[in-house]
mmCIF file of N, CA and C in Angstrom:
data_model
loop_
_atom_site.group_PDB
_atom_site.id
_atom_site.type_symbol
_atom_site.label_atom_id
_atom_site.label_comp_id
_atom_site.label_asym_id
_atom_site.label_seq_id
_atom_site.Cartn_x
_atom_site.Cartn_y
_atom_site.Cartn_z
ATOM 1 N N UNK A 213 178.996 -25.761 -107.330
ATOM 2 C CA UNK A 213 178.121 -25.436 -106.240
ATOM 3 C C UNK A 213 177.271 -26.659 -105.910
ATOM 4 N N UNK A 214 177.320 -26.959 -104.088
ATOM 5 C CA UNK A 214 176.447 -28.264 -104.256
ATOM 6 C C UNK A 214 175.141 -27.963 -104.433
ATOM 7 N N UNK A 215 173.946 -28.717 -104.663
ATOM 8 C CA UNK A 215 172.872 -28.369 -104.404
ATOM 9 C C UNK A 215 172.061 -29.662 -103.530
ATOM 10 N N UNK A 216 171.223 -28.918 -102.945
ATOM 11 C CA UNK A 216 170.539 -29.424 -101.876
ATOM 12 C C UNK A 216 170.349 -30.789 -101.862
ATOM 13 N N UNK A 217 170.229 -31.561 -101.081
ATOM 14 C CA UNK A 217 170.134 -33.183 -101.685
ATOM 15 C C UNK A 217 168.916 -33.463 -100.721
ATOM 16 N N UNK A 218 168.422 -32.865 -99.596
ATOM 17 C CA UNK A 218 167.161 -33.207 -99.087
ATOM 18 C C UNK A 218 166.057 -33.472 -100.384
ATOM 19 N N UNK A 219 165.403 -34.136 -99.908
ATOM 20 C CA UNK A 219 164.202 -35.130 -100.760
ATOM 21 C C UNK A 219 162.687 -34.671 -100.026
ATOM 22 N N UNK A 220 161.706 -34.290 -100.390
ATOM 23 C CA UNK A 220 160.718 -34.212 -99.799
ATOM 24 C C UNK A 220 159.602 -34.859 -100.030
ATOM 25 N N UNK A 221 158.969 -35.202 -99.428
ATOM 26 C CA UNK A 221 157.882 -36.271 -99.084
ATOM 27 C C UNK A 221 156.367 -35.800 -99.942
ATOM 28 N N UNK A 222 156.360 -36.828 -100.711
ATOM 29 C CA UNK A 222 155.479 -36.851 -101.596
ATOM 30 C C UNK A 222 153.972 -36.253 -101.615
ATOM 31 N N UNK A 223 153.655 -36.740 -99.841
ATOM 32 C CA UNK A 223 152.516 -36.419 -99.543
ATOM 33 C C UNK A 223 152.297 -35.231 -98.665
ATOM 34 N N UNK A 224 151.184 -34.331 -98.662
ATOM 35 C CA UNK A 224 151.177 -33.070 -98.213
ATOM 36 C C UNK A 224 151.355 -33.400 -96.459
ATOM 37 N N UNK A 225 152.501 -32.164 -95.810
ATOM 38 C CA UNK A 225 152.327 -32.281 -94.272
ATOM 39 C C UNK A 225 150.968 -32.566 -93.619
ATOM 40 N N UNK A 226 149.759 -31.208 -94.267
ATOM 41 C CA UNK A 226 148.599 -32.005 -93.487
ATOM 42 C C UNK A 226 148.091 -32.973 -93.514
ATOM 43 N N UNK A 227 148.525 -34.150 -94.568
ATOM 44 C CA UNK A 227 147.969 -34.916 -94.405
ATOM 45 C C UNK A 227 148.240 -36.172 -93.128
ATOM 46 N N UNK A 228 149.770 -36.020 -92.674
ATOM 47 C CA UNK A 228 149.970 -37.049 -91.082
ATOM 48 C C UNK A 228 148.921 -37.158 -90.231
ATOM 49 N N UNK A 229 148.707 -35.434 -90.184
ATOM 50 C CA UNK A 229 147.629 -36.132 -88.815
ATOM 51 C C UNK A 229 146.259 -36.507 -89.214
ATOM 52 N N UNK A 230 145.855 -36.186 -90.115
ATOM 53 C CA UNK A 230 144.381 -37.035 -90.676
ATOM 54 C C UNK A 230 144.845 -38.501 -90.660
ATOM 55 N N UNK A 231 145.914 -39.100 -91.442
ATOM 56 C CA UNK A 231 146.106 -40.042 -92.050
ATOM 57 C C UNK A 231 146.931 -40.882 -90.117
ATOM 58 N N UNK A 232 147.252 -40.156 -88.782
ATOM 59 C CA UNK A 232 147.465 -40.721 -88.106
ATOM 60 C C UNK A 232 145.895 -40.675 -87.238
ATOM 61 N N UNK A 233 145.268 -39.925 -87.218
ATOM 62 C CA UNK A 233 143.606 -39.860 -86.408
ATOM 63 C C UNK A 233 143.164 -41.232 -87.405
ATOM 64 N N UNK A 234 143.401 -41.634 -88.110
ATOM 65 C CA UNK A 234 142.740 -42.923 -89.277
ATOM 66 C C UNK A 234 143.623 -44.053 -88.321
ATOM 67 N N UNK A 235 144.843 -44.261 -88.460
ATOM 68 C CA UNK A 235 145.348 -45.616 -87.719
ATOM 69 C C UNK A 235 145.088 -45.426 -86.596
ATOM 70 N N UNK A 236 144.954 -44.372 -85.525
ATOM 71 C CA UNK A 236 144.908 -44.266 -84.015
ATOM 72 C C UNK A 236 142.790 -45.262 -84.019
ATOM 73 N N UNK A 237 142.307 -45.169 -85.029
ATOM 74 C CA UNK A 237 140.871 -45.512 -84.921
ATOM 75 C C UNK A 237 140.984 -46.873 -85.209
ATOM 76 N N UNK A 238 141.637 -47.495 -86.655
ATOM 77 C CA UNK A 238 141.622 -48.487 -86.997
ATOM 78 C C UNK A 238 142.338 -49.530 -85.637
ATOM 79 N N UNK A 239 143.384 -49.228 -85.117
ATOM 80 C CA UNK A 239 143.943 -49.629 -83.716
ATOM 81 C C UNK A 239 142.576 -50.206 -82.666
ATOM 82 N N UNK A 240 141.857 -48.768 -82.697
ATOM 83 C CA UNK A 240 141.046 -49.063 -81.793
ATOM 84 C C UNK A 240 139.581 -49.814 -82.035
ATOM 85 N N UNK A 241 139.738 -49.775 -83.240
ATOM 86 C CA UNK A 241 138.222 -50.823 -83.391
ATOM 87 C C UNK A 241 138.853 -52.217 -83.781
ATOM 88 N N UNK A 242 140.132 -52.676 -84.231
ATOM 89 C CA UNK A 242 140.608 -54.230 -84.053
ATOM 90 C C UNK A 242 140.768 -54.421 -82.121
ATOM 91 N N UNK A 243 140.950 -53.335 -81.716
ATOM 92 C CA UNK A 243 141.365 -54.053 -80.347
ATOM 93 C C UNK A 243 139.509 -54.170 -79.511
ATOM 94 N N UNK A 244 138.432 -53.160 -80.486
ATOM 95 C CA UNK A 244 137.310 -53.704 -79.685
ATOM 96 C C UNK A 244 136.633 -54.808 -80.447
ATOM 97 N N UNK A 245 136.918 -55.285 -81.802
ATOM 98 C CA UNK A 245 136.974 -56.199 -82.117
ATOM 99 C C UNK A 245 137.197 -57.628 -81.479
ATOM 100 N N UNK A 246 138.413 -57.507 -80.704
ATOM 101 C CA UNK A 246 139.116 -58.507 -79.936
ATOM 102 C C UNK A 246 138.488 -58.767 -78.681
ATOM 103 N N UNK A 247 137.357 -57.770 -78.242
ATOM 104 C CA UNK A 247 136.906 -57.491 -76.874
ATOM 105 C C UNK A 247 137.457 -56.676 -75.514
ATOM 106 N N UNK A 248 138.840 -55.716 -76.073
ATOM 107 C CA UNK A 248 138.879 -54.902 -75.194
ATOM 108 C C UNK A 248 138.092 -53.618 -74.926
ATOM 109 N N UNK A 249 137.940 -53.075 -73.550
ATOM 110 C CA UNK A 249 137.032 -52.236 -73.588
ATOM 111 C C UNK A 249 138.233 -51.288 -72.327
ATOM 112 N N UNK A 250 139.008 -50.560 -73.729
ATOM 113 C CA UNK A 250 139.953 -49.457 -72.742
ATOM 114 C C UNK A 250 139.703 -48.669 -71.828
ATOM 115 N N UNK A 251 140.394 -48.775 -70.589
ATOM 116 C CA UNK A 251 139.694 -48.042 -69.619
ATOM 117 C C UNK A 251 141.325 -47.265 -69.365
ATOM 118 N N UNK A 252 141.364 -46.377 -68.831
ATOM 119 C CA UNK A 252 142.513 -45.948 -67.873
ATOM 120 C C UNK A 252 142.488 -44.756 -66.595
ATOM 121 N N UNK A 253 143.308 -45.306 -65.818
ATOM 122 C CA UNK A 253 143.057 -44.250 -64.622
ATOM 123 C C UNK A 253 143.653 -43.304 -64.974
ATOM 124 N N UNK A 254 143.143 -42.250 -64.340
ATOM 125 C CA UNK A 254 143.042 -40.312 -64.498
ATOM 126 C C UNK A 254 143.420 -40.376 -63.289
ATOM 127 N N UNK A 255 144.124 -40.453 -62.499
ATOM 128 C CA UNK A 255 143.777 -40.123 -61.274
ATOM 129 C C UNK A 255 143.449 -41.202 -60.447
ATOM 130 N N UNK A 256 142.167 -40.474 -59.842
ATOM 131 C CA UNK A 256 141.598 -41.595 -58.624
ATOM 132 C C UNK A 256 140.410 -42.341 -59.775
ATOM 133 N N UNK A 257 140.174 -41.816 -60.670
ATOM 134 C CA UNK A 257 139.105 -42.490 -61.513
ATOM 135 C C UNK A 257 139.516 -43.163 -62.491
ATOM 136 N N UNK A 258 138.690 -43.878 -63.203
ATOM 137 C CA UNK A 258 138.771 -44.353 -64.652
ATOM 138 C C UNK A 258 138.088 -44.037 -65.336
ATOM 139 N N UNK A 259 138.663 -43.827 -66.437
ATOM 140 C CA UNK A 259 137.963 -43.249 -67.948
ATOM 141 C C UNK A 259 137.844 -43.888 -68.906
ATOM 142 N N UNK A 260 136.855 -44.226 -70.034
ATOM 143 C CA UNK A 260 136.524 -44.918 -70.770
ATOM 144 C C UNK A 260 137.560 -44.615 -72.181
ATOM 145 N N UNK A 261 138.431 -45.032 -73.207
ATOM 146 C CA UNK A 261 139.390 -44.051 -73.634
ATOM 147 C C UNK A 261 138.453 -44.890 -75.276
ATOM 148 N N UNK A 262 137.667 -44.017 -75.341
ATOM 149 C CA UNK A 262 136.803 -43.750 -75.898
ATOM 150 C C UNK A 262 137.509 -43.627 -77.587
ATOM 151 N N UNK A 263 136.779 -44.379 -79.324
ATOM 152 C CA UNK A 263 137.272 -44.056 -80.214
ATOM 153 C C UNK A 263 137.069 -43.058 -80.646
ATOM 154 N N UNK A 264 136.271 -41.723 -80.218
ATOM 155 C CA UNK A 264 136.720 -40.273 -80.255
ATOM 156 C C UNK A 264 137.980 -39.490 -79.280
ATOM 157 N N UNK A 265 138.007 -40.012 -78.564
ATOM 158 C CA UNK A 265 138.988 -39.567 -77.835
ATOM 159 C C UNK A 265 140.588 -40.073 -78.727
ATOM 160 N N UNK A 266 140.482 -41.309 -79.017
ATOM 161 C CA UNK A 266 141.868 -41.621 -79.948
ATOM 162 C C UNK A 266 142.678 -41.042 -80.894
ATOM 163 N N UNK A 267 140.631 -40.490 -81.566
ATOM 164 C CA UNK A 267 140.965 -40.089 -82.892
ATOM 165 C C UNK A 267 142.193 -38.713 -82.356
ATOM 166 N N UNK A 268 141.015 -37.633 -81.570
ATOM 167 C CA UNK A 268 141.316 -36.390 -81.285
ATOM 168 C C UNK A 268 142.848 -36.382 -80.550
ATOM 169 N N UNK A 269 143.216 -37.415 -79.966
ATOM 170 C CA UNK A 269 144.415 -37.166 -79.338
ATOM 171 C C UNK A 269 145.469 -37.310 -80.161
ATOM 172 N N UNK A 270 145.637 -38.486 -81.553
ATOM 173 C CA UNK A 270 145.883 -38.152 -83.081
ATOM 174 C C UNK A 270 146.287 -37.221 -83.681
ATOM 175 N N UNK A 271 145.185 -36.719 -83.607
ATOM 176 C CA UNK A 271 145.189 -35.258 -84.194
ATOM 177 C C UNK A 271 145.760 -34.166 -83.798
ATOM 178 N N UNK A 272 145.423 -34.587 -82.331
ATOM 179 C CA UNK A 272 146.668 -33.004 -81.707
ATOM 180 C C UNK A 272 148.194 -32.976 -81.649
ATOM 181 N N UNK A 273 148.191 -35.183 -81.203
ATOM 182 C CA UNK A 273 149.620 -35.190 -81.601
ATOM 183 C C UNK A 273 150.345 -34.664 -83.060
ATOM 184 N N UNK A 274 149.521 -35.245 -83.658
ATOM 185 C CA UNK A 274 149.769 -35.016 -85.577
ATOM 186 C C UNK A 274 150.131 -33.685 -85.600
ATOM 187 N N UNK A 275 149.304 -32.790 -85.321
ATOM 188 C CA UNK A 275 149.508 -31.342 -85.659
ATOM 189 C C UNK A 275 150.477 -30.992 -84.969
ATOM 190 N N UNK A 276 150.558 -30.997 -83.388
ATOM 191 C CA UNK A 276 151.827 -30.754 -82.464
ATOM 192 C C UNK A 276 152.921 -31.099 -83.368
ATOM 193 N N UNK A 277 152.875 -32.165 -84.018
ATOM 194 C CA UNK A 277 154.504 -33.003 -84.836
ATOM 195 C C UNK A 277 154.319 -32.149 -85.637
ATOM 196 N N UNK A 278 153.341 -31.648 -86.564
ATOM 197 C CA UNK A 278 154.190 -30.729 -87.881
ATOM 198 C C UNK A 278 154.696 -29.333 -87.424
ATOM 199 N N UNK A 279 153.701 -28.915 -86.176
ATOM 200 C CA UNK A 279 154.652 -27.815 -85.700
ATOM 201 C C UNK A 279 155.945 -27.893 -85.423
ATOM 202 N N UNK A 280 156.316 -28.441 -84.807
ATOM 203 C CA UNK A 280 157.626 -28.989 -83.974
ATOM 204 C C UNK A 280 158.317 -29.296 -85.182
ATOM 205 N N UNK A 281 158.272 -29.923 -86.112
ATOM 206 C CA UNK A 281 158.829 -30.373 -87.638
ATOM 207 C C UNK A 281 159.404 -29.176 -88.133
ATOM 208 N N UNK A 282 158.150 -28.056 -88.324
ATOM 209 C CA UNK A 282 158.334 -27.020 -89.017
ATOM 210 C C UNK A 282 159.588 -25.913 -88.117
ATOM 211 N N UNK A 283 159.928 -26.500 -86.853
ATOM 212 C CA UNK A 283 160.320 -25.607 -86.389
ATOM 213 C C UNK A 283 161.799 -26.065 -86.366
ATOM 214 N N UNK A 284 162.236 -27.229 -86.223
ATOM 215 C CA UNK A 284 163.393 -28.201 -86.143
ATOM 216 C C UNK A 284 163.788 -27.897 -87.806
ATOM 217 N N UNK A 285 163.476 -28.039 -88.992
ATOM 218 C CA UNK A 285 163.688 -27.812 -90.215
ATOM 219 C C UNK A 285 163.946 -26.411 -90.465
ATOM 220 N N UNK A 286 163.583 -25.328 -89.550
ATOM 221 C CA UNK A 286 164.017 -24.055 -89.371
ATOM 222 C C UNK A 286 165.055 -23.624 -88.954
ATOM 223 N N UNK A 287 165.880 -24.298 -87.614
ATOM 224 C CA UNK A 287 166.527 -24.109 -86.706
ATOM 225 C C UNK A 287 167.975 -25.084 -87.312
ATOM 226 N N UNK A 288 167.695 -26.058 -87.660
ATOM 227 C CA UNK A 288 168.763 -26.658 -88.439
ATOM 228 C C UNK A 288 169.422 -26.757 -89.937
ATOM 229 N N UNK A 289 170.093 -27.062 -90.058
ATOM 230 C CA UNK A 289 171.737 -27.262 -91.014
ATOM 231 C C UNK A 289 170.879 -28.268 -92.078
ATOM 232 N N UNK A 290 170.582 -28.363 -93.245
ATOM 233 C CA UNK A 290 169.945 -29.443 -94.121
ATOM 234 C C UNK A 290 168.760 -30.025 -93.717
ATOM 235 N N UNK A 291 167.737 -29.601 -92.926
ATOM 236 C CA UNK A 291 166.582 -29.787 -92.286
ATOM 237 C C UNK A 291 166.248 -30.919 -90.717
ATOM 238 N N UNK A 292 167.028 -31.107 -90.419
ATOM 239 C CA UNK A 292 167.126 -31.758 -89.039
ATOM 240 C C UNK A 292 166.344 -32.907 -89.337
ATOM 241 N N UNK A 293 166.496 -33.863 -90.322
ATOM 242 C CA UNK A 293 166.085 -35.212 -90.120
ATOM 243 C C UNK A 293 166.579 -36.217 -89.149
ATOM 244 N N UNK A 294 167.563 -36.065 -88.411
ATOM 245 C CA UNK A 294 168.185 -37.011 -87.130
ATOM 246 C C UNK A 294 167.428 -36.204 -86.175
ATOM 247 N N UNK A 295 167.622 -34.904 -85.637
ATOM 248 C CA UNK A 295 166.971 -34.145 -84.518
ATOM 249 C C UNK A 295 165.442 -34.847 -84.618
ATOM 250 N N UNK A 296 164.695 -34.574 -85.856
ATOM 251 C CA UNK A 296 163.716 -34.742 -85.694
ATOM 252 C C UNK A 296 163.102 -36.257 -85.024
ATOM 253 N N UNK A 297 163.850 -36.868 -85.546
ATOM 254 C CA UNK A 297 163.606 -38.455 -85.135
ATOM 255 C C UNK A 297 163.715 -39.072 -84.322
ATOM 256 N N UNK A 298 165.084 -37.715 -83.459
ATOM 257 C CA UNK A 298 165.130 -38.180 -82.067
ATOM 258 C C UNK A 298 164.537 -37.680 -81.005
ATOM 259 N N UNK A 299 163.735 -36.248 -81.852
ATOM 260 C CA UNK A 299 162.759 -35.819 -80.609
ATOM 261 C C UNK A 299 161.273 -36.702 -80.950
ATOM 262 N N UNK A 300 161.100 -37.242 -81.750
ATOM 263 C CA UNK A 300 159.976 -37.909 -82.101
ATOM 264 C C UNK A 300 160.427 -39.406 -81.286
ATOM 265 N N UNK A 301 161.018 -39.874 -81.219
ATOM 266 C CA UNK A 301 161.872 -40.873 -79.960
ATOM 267 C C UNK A 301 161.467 -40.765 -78.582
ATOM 268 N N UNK A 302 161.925 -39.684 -78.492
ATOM 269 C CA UNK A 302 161.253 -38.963 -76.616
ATOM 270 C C UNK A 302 159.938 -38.716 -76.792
ATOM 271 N N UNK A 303 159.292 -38.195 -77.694
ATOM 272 C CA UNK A 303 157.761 -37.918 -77.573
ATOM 273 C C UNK A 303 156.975 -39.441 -77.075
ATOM 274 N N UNK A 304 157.584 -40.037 -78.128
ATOM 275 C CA UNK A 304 157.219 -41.839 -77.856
ATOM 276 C C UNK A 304 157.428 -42.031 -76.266
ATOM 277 N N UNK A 305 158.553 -42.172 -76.024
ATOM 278 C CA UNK A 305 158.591 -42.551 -74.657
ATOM 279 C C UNK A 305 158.344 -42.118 -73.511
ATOM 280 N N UNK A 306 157.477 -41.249 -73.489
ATOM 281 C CA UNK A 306 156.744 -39.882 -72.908
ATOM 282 C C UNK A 306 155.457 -40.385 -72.777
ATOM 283 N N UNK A 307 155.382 -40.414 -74.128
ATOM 284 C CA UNK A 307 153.694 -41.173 -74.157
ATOM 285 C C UNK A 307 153.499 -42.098 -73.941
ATOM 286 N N UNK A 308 153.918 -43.486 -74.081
ATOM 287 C CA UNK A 308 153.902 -44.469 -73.353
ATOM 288 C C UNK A 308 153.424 -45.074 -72.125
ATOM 289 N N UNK A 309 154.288 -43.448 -71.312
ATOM 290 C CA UNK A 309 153.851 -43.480 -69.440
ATOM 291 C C UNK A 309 152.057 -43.197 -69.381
ATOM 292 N N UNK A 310 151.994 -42.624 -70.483
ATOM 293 C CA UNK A 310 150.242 -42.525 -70.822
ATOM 294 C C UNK A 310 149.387 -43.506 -70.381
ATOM 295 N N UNK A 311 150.071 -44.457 -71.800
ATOM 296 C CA UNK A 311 149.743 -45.935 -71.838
ATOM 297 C C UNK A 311 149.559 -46.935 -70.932
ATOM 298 N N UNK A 312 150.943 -46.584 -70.453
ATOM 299 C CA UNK A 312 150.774 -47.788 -68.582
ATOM 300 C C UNK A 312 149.710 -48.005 -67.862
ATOM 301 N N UNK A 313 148.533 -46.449 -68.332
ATOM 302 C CA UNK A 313 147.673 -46.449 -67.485
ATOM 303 C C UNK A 313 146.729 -46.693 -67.295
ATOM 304 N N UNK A 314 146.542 -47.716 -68.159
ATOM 305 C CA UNK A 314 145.382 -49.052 -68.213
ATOM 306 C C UNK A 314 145.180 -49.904 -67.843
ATOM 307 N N UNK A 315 143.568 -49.982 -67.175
ATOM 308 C CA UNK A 315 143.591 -50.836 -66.424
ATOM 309 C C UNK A 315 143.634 -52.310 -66.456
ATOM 310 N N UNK A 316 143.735 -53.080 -67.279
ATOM 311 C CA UNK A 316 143.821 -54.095 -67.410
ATOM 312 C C UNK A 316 145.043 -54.464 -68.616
ATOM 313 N N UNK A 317 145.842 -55.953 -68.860
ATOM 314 C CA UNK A 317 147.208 -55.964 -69.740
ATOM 315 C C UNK A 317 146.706 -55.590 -70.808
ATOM 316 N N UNK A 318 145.423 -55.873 -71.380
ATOM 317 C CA UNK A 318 144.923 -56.028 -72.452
ATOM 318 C C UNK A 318 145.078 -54.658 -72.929
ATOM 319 N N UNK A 319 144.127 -53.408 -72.048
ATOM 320 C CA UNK A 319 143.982 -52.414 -72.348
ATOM 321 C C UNK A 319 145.756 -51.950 -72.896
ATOM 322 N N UNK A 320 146.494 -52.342 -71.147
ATOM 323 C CA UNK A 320 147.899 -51.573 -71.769
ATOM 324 C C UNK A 320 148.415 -52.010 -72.760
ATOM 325 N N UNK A 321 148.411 -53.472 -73.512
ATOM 326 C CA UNK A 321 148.387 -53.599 -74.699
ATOM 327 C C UNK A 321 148.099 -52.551 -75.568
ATOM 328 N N UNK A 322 147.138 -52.778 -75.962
ATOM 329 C CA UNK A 322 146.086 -51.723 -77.089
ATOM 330 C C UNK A 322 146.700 -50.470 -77.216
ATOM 331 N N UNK A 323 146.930 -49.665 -75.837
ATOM 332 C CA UNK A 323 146.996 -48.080 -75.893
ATOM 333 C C UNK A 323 148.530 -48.182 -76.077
ATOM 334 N N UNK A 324 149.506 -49.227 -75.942
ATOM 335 C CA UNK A 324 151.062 -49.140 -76.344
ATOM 336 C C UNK A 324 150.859 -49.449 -77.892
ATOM 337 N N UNK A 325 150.230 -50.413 -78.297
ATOM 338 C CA UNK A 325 150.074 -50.509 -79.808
ATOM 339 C C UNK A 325 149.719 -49.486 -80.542
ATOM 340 N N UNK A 326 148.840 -48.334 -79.884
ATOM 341 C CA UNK A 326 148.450 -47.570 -80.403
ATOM 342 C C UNK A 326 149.229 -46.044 -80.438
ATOM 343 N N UNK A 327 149.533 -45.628 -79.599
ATOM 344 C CA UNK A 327 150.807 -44.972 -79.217
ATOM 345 C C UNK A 327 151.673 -45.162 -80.113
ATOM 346 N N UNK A 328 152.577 -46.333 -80.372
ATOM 347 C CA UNK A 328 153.726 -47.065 -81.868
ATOM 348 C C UNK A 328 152.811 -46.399 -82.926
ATOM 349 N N UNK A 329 152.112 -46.986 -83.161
ATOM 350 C CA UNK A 329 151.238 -46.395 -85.033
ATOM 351 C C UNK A 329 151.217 -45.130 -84.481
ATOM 352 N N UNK A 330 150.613 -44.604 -83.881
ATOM 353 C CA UNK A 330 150.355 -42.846 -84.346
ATOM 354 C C UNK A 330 152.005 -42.293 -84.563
ATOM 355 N N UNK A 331 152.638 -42.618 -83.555
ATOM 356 C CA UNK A 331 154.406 -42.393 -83.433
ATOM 357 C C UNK A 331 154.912 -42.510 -84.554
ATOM 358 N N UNK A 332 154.658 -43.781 -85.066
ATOM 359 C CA UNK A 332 155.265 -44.128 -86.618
ATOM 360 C C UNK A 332 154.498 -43.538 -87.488
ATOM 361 N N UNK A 333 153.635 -43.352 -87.606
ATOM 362 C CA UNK A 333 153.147 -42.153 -88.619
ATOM 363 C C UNK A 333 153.360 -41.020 -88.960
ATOM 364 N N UNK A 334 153.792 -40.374 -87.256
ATOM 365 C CA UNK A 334 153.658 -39.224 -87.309
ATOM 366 C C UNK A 334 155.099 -38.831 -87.836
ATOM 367 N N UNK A 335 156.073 -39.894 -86.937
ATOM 368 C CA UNK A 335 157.619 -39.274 -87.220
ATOM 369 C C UNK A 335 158.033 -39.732 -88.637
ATOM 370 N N UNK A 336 157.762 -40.779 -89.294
ATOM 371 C CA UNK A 336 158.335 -41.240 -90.586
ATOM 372 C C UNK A 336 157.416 -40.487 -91.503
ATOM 373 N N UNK A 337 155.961 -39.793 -90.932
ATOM 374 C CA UNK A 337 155.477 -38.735 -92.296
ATOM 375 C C UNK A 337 155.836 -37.684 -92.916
ATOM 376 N N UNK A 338 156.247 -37.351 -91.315
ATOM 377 C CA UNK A 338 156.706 -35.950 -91.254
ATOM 378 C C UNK A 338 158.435 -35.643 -91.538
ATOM 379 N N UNK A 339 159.037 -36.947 -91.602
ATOM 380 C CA UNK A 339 160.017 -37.001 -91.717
ATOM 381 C C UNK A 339 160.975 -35.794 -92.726
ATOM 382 N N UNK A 340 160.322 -35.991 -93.786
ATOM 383 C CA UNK A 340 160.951 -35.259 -94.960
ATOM 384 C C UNK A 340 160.137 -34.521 -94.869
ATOM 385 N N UNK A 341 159.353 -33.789 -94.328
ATOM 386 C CA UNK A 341 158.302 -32.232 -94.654
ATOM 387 C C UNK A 341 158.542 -31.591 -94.754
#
């Protein structure tokens, strides 16, 4: 009889999105470090994209990913580690169009750099969950 060969990840699921709200901040205080001051258009306005706002958007991504994790590891054959990676793929490039929307290179810098780390956190944490 085979037995299972999935591997699970050392560290507890809740911990991604704490541990991605932590790099989405650290991101953002090297880039105000550097002297950017992220702005992006909403619309007809601009918004200040604030290091509470980073954290919290982190966090919802984070949690959104273990839902979605928990639900892909449900629905699939040996826990959907390819599915998962490739919907964590599209989430990325989804969010991104976020990113574009800064007003200056610098900013779109920053918020694409930042976007990658939470992404890579979230999908390689959650990977094995």
């Amino acid at each position: 009889m085979a037995e299972n060969s999935v591997t699970r990840s050392p560290w507890p699921a809740w911990a991604v999105p704490l541990t991605a709200a932590v790099a989405a901040v650290a991101v953002w205080l090297v880039g105000a470090a550097l002297g950017v001051d992220p702005q992006a258009q909403a619309g007809a306005s601009t918004q200040p994209v604030t290091v509470v706002a980073a954290a919290v958007a982190a966090l919802v991504a984070g949690f959104a990913g273990w839902g979605g994790r928990a639900v892909v590891a449900r629905l699939t054959k040996g826990g959907g580690e390819v599915v998962w990676l490739v919907l964590c793929g599209v989430a990325l490039l989804v969010s991104l169009t976020g990113a574009a929307g800064g007003t200056t290179p610098a900013t779109v810098a920053l918020l694409v750099v930042e976007h990658l780390v939470v992404g890579a956190v979230i999908a390689l944490g959650l990977r094995r969950a």
